């Protein structure tokens, strides 16, 4: 007998994302998400991270600002990266924006010229860690697309890192290409990825009481700017059993 969770698991495997509804509490979210794998600690060591605008981040592209966040995967400096990412909407913005945007990175890789595509598998990048005490704080050196011993492919990506050398840069950051992880090629790659993303993205305004789950090792995501600072989502990282 096929259950609702079976259908969500199928959507996650086939489409890279799925939306679960009628989830009101942290406990309900944790219970339903456990069907996809184990909840794991995030940057600060907590299982839950509150995505909500806070003072001090007005000029940065950061989860606690209201600014646009550009295309990336979560925690590319961790090994392993989270298998899945989940956002539980507690209070949605009333301004009609703050969309979570997703696109399939596999399709982007396939769309590239052979030389650019090969570089994604062959050229290593120093993916920076974070200084907030999480398990993966030291960073890793890996290509954009890593082939595992089991034949799986893990995508790491950050428009910001490739164009500014930082994950959460100031909005107006400008850096000499010679100081960037992949130099001018990294800027070229980031601009191609952004153009692909704008054409192919799926844009979701997560309803209150719903959880959007996506494959973080396959999909890239971004967020549109918004004005209503009451917007509040809770983020989870999930490690799947492969």
PDB file of C-alpha atoms in Angstrom:
ATOM      1  CA  UNK A   1       0.000   0.000   0.000  1.00  0.00           C
ATOM      2  CA  UNK A   2       1.421   3.390  -1.012  1.00  0.00           C
ATOM      3  CA  UNK A   3       1.449   5.983   1.765  1.00  0.00           C
ATOM      4  CA  UNK A   4       1.659   9.763   1.608  1.00  0.00           C
ATOM      5  CA  UNK A   5       5.296   9.580   2.737  1.00  0.00           C
ATOM      6  CA  UNK A   6       6.029   7.106  -0.059  1.00  0.00           C
ATOM      7  CA  UNK A   7       4.732   9.677  -2.542  1.00  0.00           C
ATOM      8  CA  UNK A   8       6.846  12.418  -0.990  1.00  0.00           C
ATOM      9  CA  UNK A   9       9.919  10.160  -1.136  1.00  0.00           C
ATOM     10  CA  UNK A  10       9.175   9.473  -4.818  1.00  0.00           C
ATOM     11  CA  UNK A  11       8.864  13.213  -5.552  1.00  0.00           C
ATOM     12  CA  UNK A  12      12.125  13.874  -3.749  1.00  0.00           C
ATOM     13  CA  UNK A  13      13.922  11.215  -5.809  1.00  0.00           C
ATOM     14  CA  UNK A  14      12.340  12.136  -9.138  1.00  0.00           C
ATOM     15  CA  UNK A  15      11.989  15.912  -8.910  1.00  0.00           C
ATOM     16  CA  UNK A  16      14.569  16.792  -6.277  1.00  0.00           C
ATOM     17  CA  UNK A  17      12.031  18.381  -3.905  1.00  0.00           C
ATOM     18  CA  UNK A  18       8.696  17.830  -2.195  1.00  0.00           C
ATOM     19  CA  UNK A  19       6.248  19.855  -0.061  1.00  0.00           C
ATOM     20  CA  UNK A  20       4.727  18.451   3.144  1.00  0.00           C
ATOM     21  CA  UNK A  21       1.671  20.198   4.609  1.00  0.00           C
ATOM     22  CA  UNK A  22      -0.265  20.351   7.908  1.00  0.00           C
ATOM     23  CA  UNK A  23       2.839  20.454  10.096  1.00  0.00           C
ATOM     24  CA  UNK A  24       2.484  22.919  12.943  1.00  0.00           C
ATOM     25  CA  UNK A  25       5.112  22.142  15.606  1.00  0.00           C
ATOM     26  CA  UNK A  26       8.847  21.480  15.779  1.00  0.00           C
ATOM     27  CA  UNK A  27       8.089  17.998  17.063  1.00  0.00           C
ATOM     28  CA  UNK A  28       5.816  17.190  14.112  1.00  0.00           C
ATOM     29  CA  UNK A  29       8.437  18.461  11.684  1.00  0.00           C
ATOM     30  CA  UNK A  30      11.195  16.373  13.270  1.00  0.00           C
ATOM     31  CA  UNK A  31       9.022  13.262  13.230  1.00  0.00           C
ATOM     32  CA  UNK A  32       8.031  13.499   9.583  1.00  0.00           C
ATOM     33  CA  UNK A  33      11.535  14.453   8.438  1.00  0.00           C
ATOM     34  CA  UNK A  34      13.007  11.405  10.172  1.00  0.00           C
ATOM     35  CA  UNK A  35      11.447   9.358   7.360  1.00  0.00           C
ATOM     36  CA  UNK A  36      14.074  10.830   5.010  1.00  0.00           C
ATOM     37  CA  UNK A  37      17.091  10.314   7.258  1.00  0.00           C
ATOM     38  CA  UNK A  38      18.711  11.549  10.452  1.00  0.00           C
ATOM     39  CA  UNK A  39      18.528  15.182  11.548  1.00  0.00           C
ATOM     40  CA  UNK A  40      22.074  16.481  11.963  1.00  0.00           C
ATOM     41  CA  UNK A  41      23.569  19.527  13.726  1.00  0.00           C
ATOM     42  CA  UNK A  42      24.022  22.713  11.713  1.00  0.00           C
ATOM     43  CA  UNK A  43      26.657  25.473  11.852  1.00  0.00           C
ATOM     44  CA  UNK A  44      26.056  26.284  15.523  1.00  0.00           C
ATOM     45  CA  UNK A  45      25.641  22.654  16.600  1.00  0.00           C
ATOM     46  CA  UNK A  46      21.833  22.871  16.865  1.00  0.00           C
ATOM     47  CA  UNK A  47      19.346  20.678  15.008  1.00  0.00           C
ATOM     48  CA  UNK A  48      17.149  23.706  14.273  1.00  0.00           C
ATOM     49  CA  UNK A  49      18.184  27.037  12.799  1.00  0.00           C
ATOM     50  CA  UNK A  50      15.787  29.972  12.808  1.00  0.00           C
ATOM     51  CA  UNK A  51      15.680  31.787   9.463  1.00  0.00           C
ATOM     52  CA  UNK A  52      14.468  35.221  10.495  1.00  0.00           C
ATOM     53  CA  UNK A  53      15.654  38.756   9.792  1.00  0.00           C
ATOM     54  CA  UNK A  54      17.801  40.187  12.579  1.00  0.00           C
ATOM     55  CA  UNK A  55      19.602  43.513  13.127  1.00  0.00           C
ATOM     56  CA  UNK A  56      23.171  43.793  11.878  1.00  0.00           C
ATOM     57  CA  UNK A  57      22.812  41.964   8.547  1.00  0.00           C
ATOM     58  CA  UNK A  58      21.131  44.688   6.483  1.00  0.00           C
ATOM     59  CA  UNK A  59      24.056  44.997   4.035  1.00  0.00           C
ATOM     60  CA  UNK A  60      24.819  41.289   3.623  1.00  0.00           C
ATOM     61  CA  UNK A  61      23.464  38.442   1.503  1.00  0.00           C
ATOM     62  CA  UNK A  62      22.659  36.300   4.515  1.00  0.00           C
ATOM     63  CA  UNK A  63      19.803  34.186   5.842  1.00  0.00           C
ATOM     64  CA  UNK A  64      19.157  36.668   8.666  1.00  0.00           C
ATOM     65  CA  UNK A  65      18.763  39.588   6.255  1.00  0.00           C
ATOM     66  CA  UNK A  66      15.814  40.413   3.980  1.00  0.00           C
ATOM     67  CA  UNK A  67      18.115  40.595   0.943  1.00  0.00           C
ATOM     68  CA  UNK A  68      18.232  38.358  -2.103  1.00  0.00           C
ATOM     69  CA  UNK A  69      20.337  35.241  -1.528  1.00  0.00           C
ATOM     70  CA  UNK A  70      22.054  33.968  -4.660  1.00  0.00           C
ATOM     71  CA  UNK A  71      22.325  30.422  -5.975  1.00  0.00           C
ATOM     72  CA  UNK A  72      24.164  27.881  -3.774  1.00  0.00           C
ATOM     73  CA  UNK A  73      24.076  24.520  -2.076  1.00  0.00           C
ATOM     74  CA  UNK A  74      24.056  24.324   1.702  1.00  0.00           C
ATOM     75  CA  UNK A  75      27.300  23.812   3.635  1.00  0.00           C
ATOM     76  CA  UNK A  76      29.595  23.069   0.668  1.00  0.00           C
ATOM     77  CA  UNK A  77      32.555  23.133   3.068  1.00  0.00           C
ATOM     78  CA  UNK A  78      31.241  20.163   5.019  1.00  0.00           C
ATOM     79  CA  UNK A  79      32.052  16.515   4.382  1.00  0.00           C
ATOM     80  CA  UNK A  80      29.597  15.099   3.818  1.00  0.00           C
ATOM     81  CA  UNK A  81      27.286  17.937   2.870  1.00  0.00           C
ATOM     82  CA  UNK A  82      23.694  17.605   4.148  1.00  0.00           C
ATOM     83  CA  UNK A  83      21.802  15.138   1.955  1.00  0.00           C
ATOM     84  CA  UNK A  84      18.569  17.085   2.260  1.00  0.00           C
ATOM     85  CA  UNK A  85      17.552  20.526   3.392  1.00  0.00           C
ATOM     86  CA  UNK A  86      14.134  21.323   4.865  1.00  0.00           C
ATOM     87  CA  UNK A  87      12.420  24.641   5.588  1.00  0.00           C
ATOM     88  CA  UNK A  88       9.396  24.678   7.892  1.00  0.00           C
ATOM     89  CA  UNK A  89       7.391  27.872   7.429  1.00  0.00           C
ATOM     90  CA  UNK A  90       6.169  29.261  10.755  1.00  0.00           C
ATOM     91  CA  UNK A  91       5.224  32.796   9.615  1.00  0.00           C
ATOM     92  CA  UNK A  92       5.158  33.657   5.915  1.00  0.00           C
ATOM     93  CA  UNK A  93       5.913  37.162   4.686  1.00  0.00           C
ATOM     94  CA  UNK A  94       2.800  39.209   3.904  1.00  0.00           C
ATOM     95  CA  UNK A  95       4.586  41.206   1.180  1.00  0.00           C
ATOM     96  CA  UNK A  96       4.198  38.468  -1.439  1.00  0.00           C
ATOM     97  CA  UNK A  97       7.917  37.713  -1.664  1.00  0.00           C
ATOM     98  CA  UNK A  98      10.607  35.723   0.145  1.00  0.00           C
ATOM     99  CA  UNK A  99      10.277  32.783  -2.261  1.00  0.00           C
ATOM    100  CA  UNK A 100      12.536  29.752  -1.952  1.00  0.00           C
ATOM    101  CA  UNK A 101      13.888  29.073  -5.442  1.00  0.00           C
ATOM    102  CA  UNK A 102      15.242  25.722  -6.667  1.00  0.00           C
ATOM    103  CA  UNK A 103      16.844  24.299  -9.800  1.00  0.00           C
ATOM    104  CA  UNK A 104      18.406  20.960 -10.751  1.00  0.00           C
ATOM    105  CA  UNK A 105      22.191  21.335 -10.954  1.00  0.00           C
ATOM    106  CA  UNK A 106      22.509  18.095 -12.930  1.00  0.00           C
ATOM    107  CA  UNK A 107      20.688  19.705 -15.812  1.00  0.00           C
ATOM    108  CA  UNK A 108      22.984  22.716 -15.632  1.00  0.00           C
ATOM    109  CA  UNK A 109      26.086  20.515 -15.754  1.00  0.00           C
ATOM    110  CA  UNK A 110      24.684  18.652 -18.766  1.00  0.00           C
ATOM    111  CA  UNK A 111      24.016  21.960 -20.555  1.00  0.00           C
ATOM    112  CA  UNK A 112      27.628  23.146 -20.429  1.00  0.00           C
ATOM    113  CA  UNK A 113      30.221  22.880 -23.207  1.00  0.00           C
ATOM    114  CA  UNK A 114      32.453  19.819 -22.769  1.00  0.00           C
ATOM    115  CA  UNK A 115      35.476  21.811 -21.568  1.00  0.00           C
ATOM    116  CA  UNK A 116      33.525  23.691 -18.901  1.00  0.00           C
ATOM    117  CA  UNK A 117      31.730  20.526 -17.818  1.00  0.00           C
ATOM    118  CA  UNK A 118      35.020  18.648 -17.416  1.00  0.00           C
ATOM    119  CA  UNK A 119      36.377  21.441 -15.210  1.00  0.00           C
ATOM    120  CA  UNK A 120      33.535  20.920 -12.736  1.00  0.00           C
ATOM    121  CA  UNK A 121      34.771  17.370 -12.123  1.00  0.00           C
ATOM    122  CA  UNK A 122      38.500  18.042 -12.311  1.00  0.00           C
ATOM    123  CA  UNK A 123      39.290  21.412 -10.707  1.00  0.00           C
ATOM    124  CA  UNK A 124      39.362  21.358  -6.912  1.00  0.00           C
ATOM    125  CA  UNK A 125      38.088  24.279  -4.857  1.00  0.00           C
ATOM    126  CA  UNK A 126      38.807  25.154  -1.236  1.00  0.00           C
ATOM    127  CA  UNK A 127      35.276  25.208   0.169  1.00  0.00           C
ATOM    128  CA  UNK A 128      35.605  27.219   3.345  1.00  0.00           C
ATOM    129  CA  UNK A 129      34.299  25.977   6.665  1.00  0.00           C
ATOM    130  CA  UNK A 130      32.506  28.079   9.252  1.00  0.00           C
ATOM    131  CA  UNK A 131      33.623  29.401  12.620  1.00  0.00           C
ATOM    132  CA  UNK A 132      30.463  28.667  14.599  1.00  0.00           C
ATOM    133  CA  UNK A 133      31.510  25.372  16.156  1.00  0.00           C
ATOM    134  CA  UNK A 134      29.786  22.934  13.805  1.00  0.00           C
ATOM    135  CA  UNK A 135      31.175  19.528  12.869  1.00  0.00           C
ATOM    136  CA  UNK A 136      32.311  20.613   9.402  1.00  0.00           C
ATOM    137  CA  UNK A 137      34.007  23.870  10.355  1.00  0.00           C
ATOM    138  CA  UNK A 138      37.436  23.069   8.877  1.00  0.00           C
ATOM    139  CA  UNK A 139      36.342  23.093   5.223  1.00  0.00           C
ATOM    140  CA  UNK A 140      37.176  20.668   2.392  1.00  0.00           C
ATOM    141  CA  UNK A 141      38.961  20.677  -0.964  1.00  0.00           C
ATOM    142  CA  UNK A 142      36.705  19.163  -3.622  1.00  0.00           C
ATOM    143  CA  UNK A 143      35.521  19.860  -7.194  1.00  0.00           C
ATOM    144  CA  UNK A 144      32.076  21.318  -7.900  1.00  0.00           C
ATOM    145  CA  UNK A 145      30.873  17.821  -8.811  1.00  0.00           C
ATOM    146  CA  UNK A 146      32.406  15.026  -6.721  1.00  0.00           C
ATOM    147  CA  UNK A 147      32.083  11.396  -7.785  1.00  0.00           C
ATOM    148  CA  UNK A 148      31.917   9.107  -4.762  1.00  0.00           C
ATOM    149  CA  UNK A 149      33.308   5.579  -4.553  1.00  0.00           C
ATOM    150  CA  UNK A 150      29.752   4.292  -4.892  1.00  0.00           C
ATOM    151  CA  UNK A 151      29.209   6.133  -8.168  1.00  0.00           C
ATOM    152  CA  UNK A 152      27.047   8.922  -6.767  1.00  0.00           C
ATOM    153  CA  UNK A 153      27.648  12.570  -7.638  1.00  0.00           C
ATOM    154  CA  UNK A 154      27.620  15.294  -4.993  1.00  0.00           C
ATOM    155  CA  UNK A 155      27.278  18.894  -6.129  1.00  0.00           C
ATOM    156  CA  UNK A 156      28.810  21.795  -4.203  1.00  0.00           C
ATOM    157  CA  UNK A 157      28.138  25.337  -5.349  1.00  0.00           C
ATOM    158  CA  UNK A 158      28.214  28.939  -4.157  1.00  0.00           C
ATOM    159  CA  UNK A 159      27.792  31.916  -6.470  1.00  0.00           C
ATOM    160  CA  UNK A 160      29.090  34.123  -3.682  1.00  0.00           C
ATOM    161  CA  UNK A 161      32.243  32.101  -3.046  1.00  0.00           C
ATOM    162  CA  UNK A 162      33.117  31.949  -6.740  1.00  0.00           C
ATOM    163  CA  UNK A 163      32.616  35.694  -7.256  1.00  0.00           C
ATOM    164  CA  UNK A 164      33.649  37.219  -3.905  1.00  0.00           C
ATOM    165  CA  UNK A 165      35.573  34.538  -1.992  1.00  0.00           C
ATOM    166  CA  UNK A 166      32.931  34.644   0.783  1.00  0.00           C
ATOM    167  CA  UNK A 167      29.677  32.797   1.442  1.00  0.00           C
ATOM    168  CA  UNK A 168      27.810  35.783   2.914  1.00  0.00           C
ATOM    169  CA  UNK A 169      29.423  38.857   1.338  1.00  0.00           C
ATOM    170  CA  UNK A 170      28.381  42.495   1.542  1.00  0.00           C
ATOM    171  CA  UNK A 171      25.785  43.301  -1.115  1.00  0.00           C
ATOM    172  CA  UNK A 172      28.279  45.475  -3.033  1.00  0.00           C
ATOM    173  CA  UNK A 173      31.359  43.221  -2.634  1.00  0.00           C
ATOM    174  CA  UNK A 174      33.980  43.444  -5.400  1.00  0.00           C
ATOM    175  CA  UNK A 175      37.113  41.255  -5.489  1.00  0.00           C
ATOM    176  CA  UNK A 176      40.110  40.903  -7.823  1.00  0.00           C
ATOM    177  CA  UNK A 177      39.559  37.681  -9.851  1.00  0.00           C
ATOM    178  CA  UNK A 178      43.114  36.611  -9.005  1.00  0.00           C
ATOM    179  CA  UNK A 179      42.015  36.241  -5.363  1.00  0.00           C
ATOM    180  CA  UNK A 180      39.031  33.986  -6.123  1.00  0.00           C
ATOM    181  CA  UNK A 181      38.891  30.173  -5.800  1.00  0.00           C
ATOM    182  CA  UNK A 182      38.703  29.572  -9.574  1.00  0.00           C
ATOM    183  CA  UNK A 183      39.765  33.006 -10.775  1.00  0.00           C
ATOM    184  CA  UNK A 184      38.021  34.393 -13.842  1.00  0.00           C
ATOM    185  CA  UNK A 185      36.721  30.943 -14.764  1.00  0.00           C
ATOM    186  CA  UNK A 186      34.827  30.820 -11.474  1.00  0.00           C
ATOM    187  CA  UNK A 187      33.097  34.108 -12.297  1.00  0.00           C
ATOM    188  CA  UNK A 188      32.261  32.750 -15.765  1.00  0.00           C
ATOM    189  CA  UNK A 189      30.852  29.572 -14.203  1.00  0.00           C
ATOM    190  CA  UNK A 190      28.833  31.462 -11.577  1.00  0.00           C
ATOM    191  CA  UNK A 191      27.307  33.755 -14.196  1.00  0.00           C
ATOM    192  CA  UNK A 192      26.341  30.766 -16.364  1.00  0.00           C
ATOM    193  CA  UNK A 193      24.789  29.037 -13.354  1.00  0.00           C
ATOM    194  CA  UNK A 194      22.831  32.164 -12.392  1.00  0.00           C
ATOM    195  CA  UNK A 195      21.509  32.569 -15.956  1.00  0.00           C
ATOM    196  CA  UNK A 196      20.463  28.893 -16.068  1.00  0.00           C
ATOM    197  CA  UNK A 197      18.856  29.230 -12.653  1.00  0.00           C
ATOM    198  CA  UNK A 198      16.753  32.242 -13.633  1.00  0.00           C
ATOM    199  CA  UNK A 199      15.401  30.344 -16.645  1.00  0.00           C
ATOM    200  CA  UNK A 200      14.805  26.972 -14.994  1.00  0.00           C
ATOM    201  CA  UNK A 201      14.059  27.703 -11.331  1.00  0.00           C
ATOM    202  CA  UNK A 202      11.020  26.524  -9.434  1.00  0.00           C
ATOM    203  CA  UNK A 203       9.831  29.320  -7.131  1.00  0.00           C
ATOM    204  CA  UNK A 204       7.966  28.326  -3.954  1.00  0.00           C
ATOM    205  CA  UNK A 205       6.327  30.600  -1.397  1.00  0.00           C
ATOM    206  CA  UNK A 206       6.124  27.996   1.352  1.00  0.00           C
ATOM    207  CA  UNK A 207       2.703  28.113   3.058  1.00  0.00           C
ATOM    208  CA  UNK A 208       2.550  28.445   6.827  1.00  0.00           C
ATOM    209  CA  UNK A 209       2.501  25.002   8.395  1.00  0.00           C
ATOM    210  CA  UNK A 210       4.281  23.403   5.433  1.00  0.00           C
ATOM    211  CA  UNK A 211       7.788  21.988   5.037  1.00  0.00           C
ATOM    212  CA  UNK A 212       9.719  22.160   1.761  1.00  0.00           C
ATOM    213  CA  UNK A 213      12.350  19.408   1.462  1.00  0.00           C
ATOM    214  CA  UNK A 214      14.951  19.192  -1.299  1.00  0.00           C
ATOM    215  CA  UNK A 215      18.037  17.227  -2.312  1.00  0.00           C
ATOM    216  CA  UNK A 216      20.948  19.444  -1.289  1.00  0.00           C
ATOM    217  CA  UNK A 217      23.510  17.305  -3.136  1.00  0.00           C
ATOM    218  CA  UNK A 218      21.656  17.797  -6.426  1.00  0.00           C
ATOM    219  CA  UNK A 219      19.637  21.034  -6.284  1.00  0.00           C
ATOM    220  CA  UNK A 220      20.870  24.596  -5.929  1.00  0.00           C
ATOM    221  CA  UNK A 221      18.690  27.117  -4.133  1.00  0.00           C
ATOM    222  CA  UNK A 222      18.282  30.855  -3.670  1.00  0.00           C
ATOM    223  CA  UNK A 223      15.840  33.279  -2.038  1.00  0.00           C
ATOM    224  CA  UNK A 224      14.109  36.372  -3.338  1.00  0.00           C
ATOM    225  CA  UNK A 225      14.286  39.590  -1.315  1.00  0.00           C
ATOM    226  CA  UNK A 226      11.334  40.474   0.894  1.00  0.00           C
ATOM    227  CA  UNK A 227      10.142  43.333   3.113  1.00  0.00           C
ATOM    228  CA  UNK A 228       8.121  41.751   5.920  1.00  0.00           C
ATOM    229  CA  UNK A 229      10.654  41.109   8.709  1.00  0.00           C
ATOM    230  CA  UNK A 230       8.140  38.924  10.573  1.00  0.00           C
ATOM    231  CA  UNK A 231       8.854  36.107   8.082  1.00  0.00           C
ATOM    232  CA  UNK A 232      10.087  33.079  10.057  1.00  0.00           C
ATOM    233  CA  UNK A 233      11.163  29.645   8.886  1.00  0.00           C
ATOM    234  CA  UNK A 234      12.946  26.828  10.720  1.00  0.00           C
ATOM    235  CA  UNK A 235      15.717  25.044   8.830  1.00  0.00           C
ATOM    236  CA  UNK A 236      16.732  21.391   9.196  1.00  0.00           C
ATOM    237  CA  UNK A 237      19.638  19.395   7.790  1.00  0.00           C
ATOM    238  CA  UNK A 238      19.102  15.716   7.045  1.00  0.00           C
ATOM    239  CA  UNK A 239      21.674  12.971   6.467  1.00  0.00           C
ATOM    240  CA  UNK A 240      20.251  10.171   4.329  1.00  0.00           C
ATOM    241  CA  UNK A 241      21.357   6.547   4.405  1.00  0.00           C
ATOM    242  CA  UNK A 242      22.903   5.674   1.027  1.00  0.00           C
TER     243      UNK A 242
END
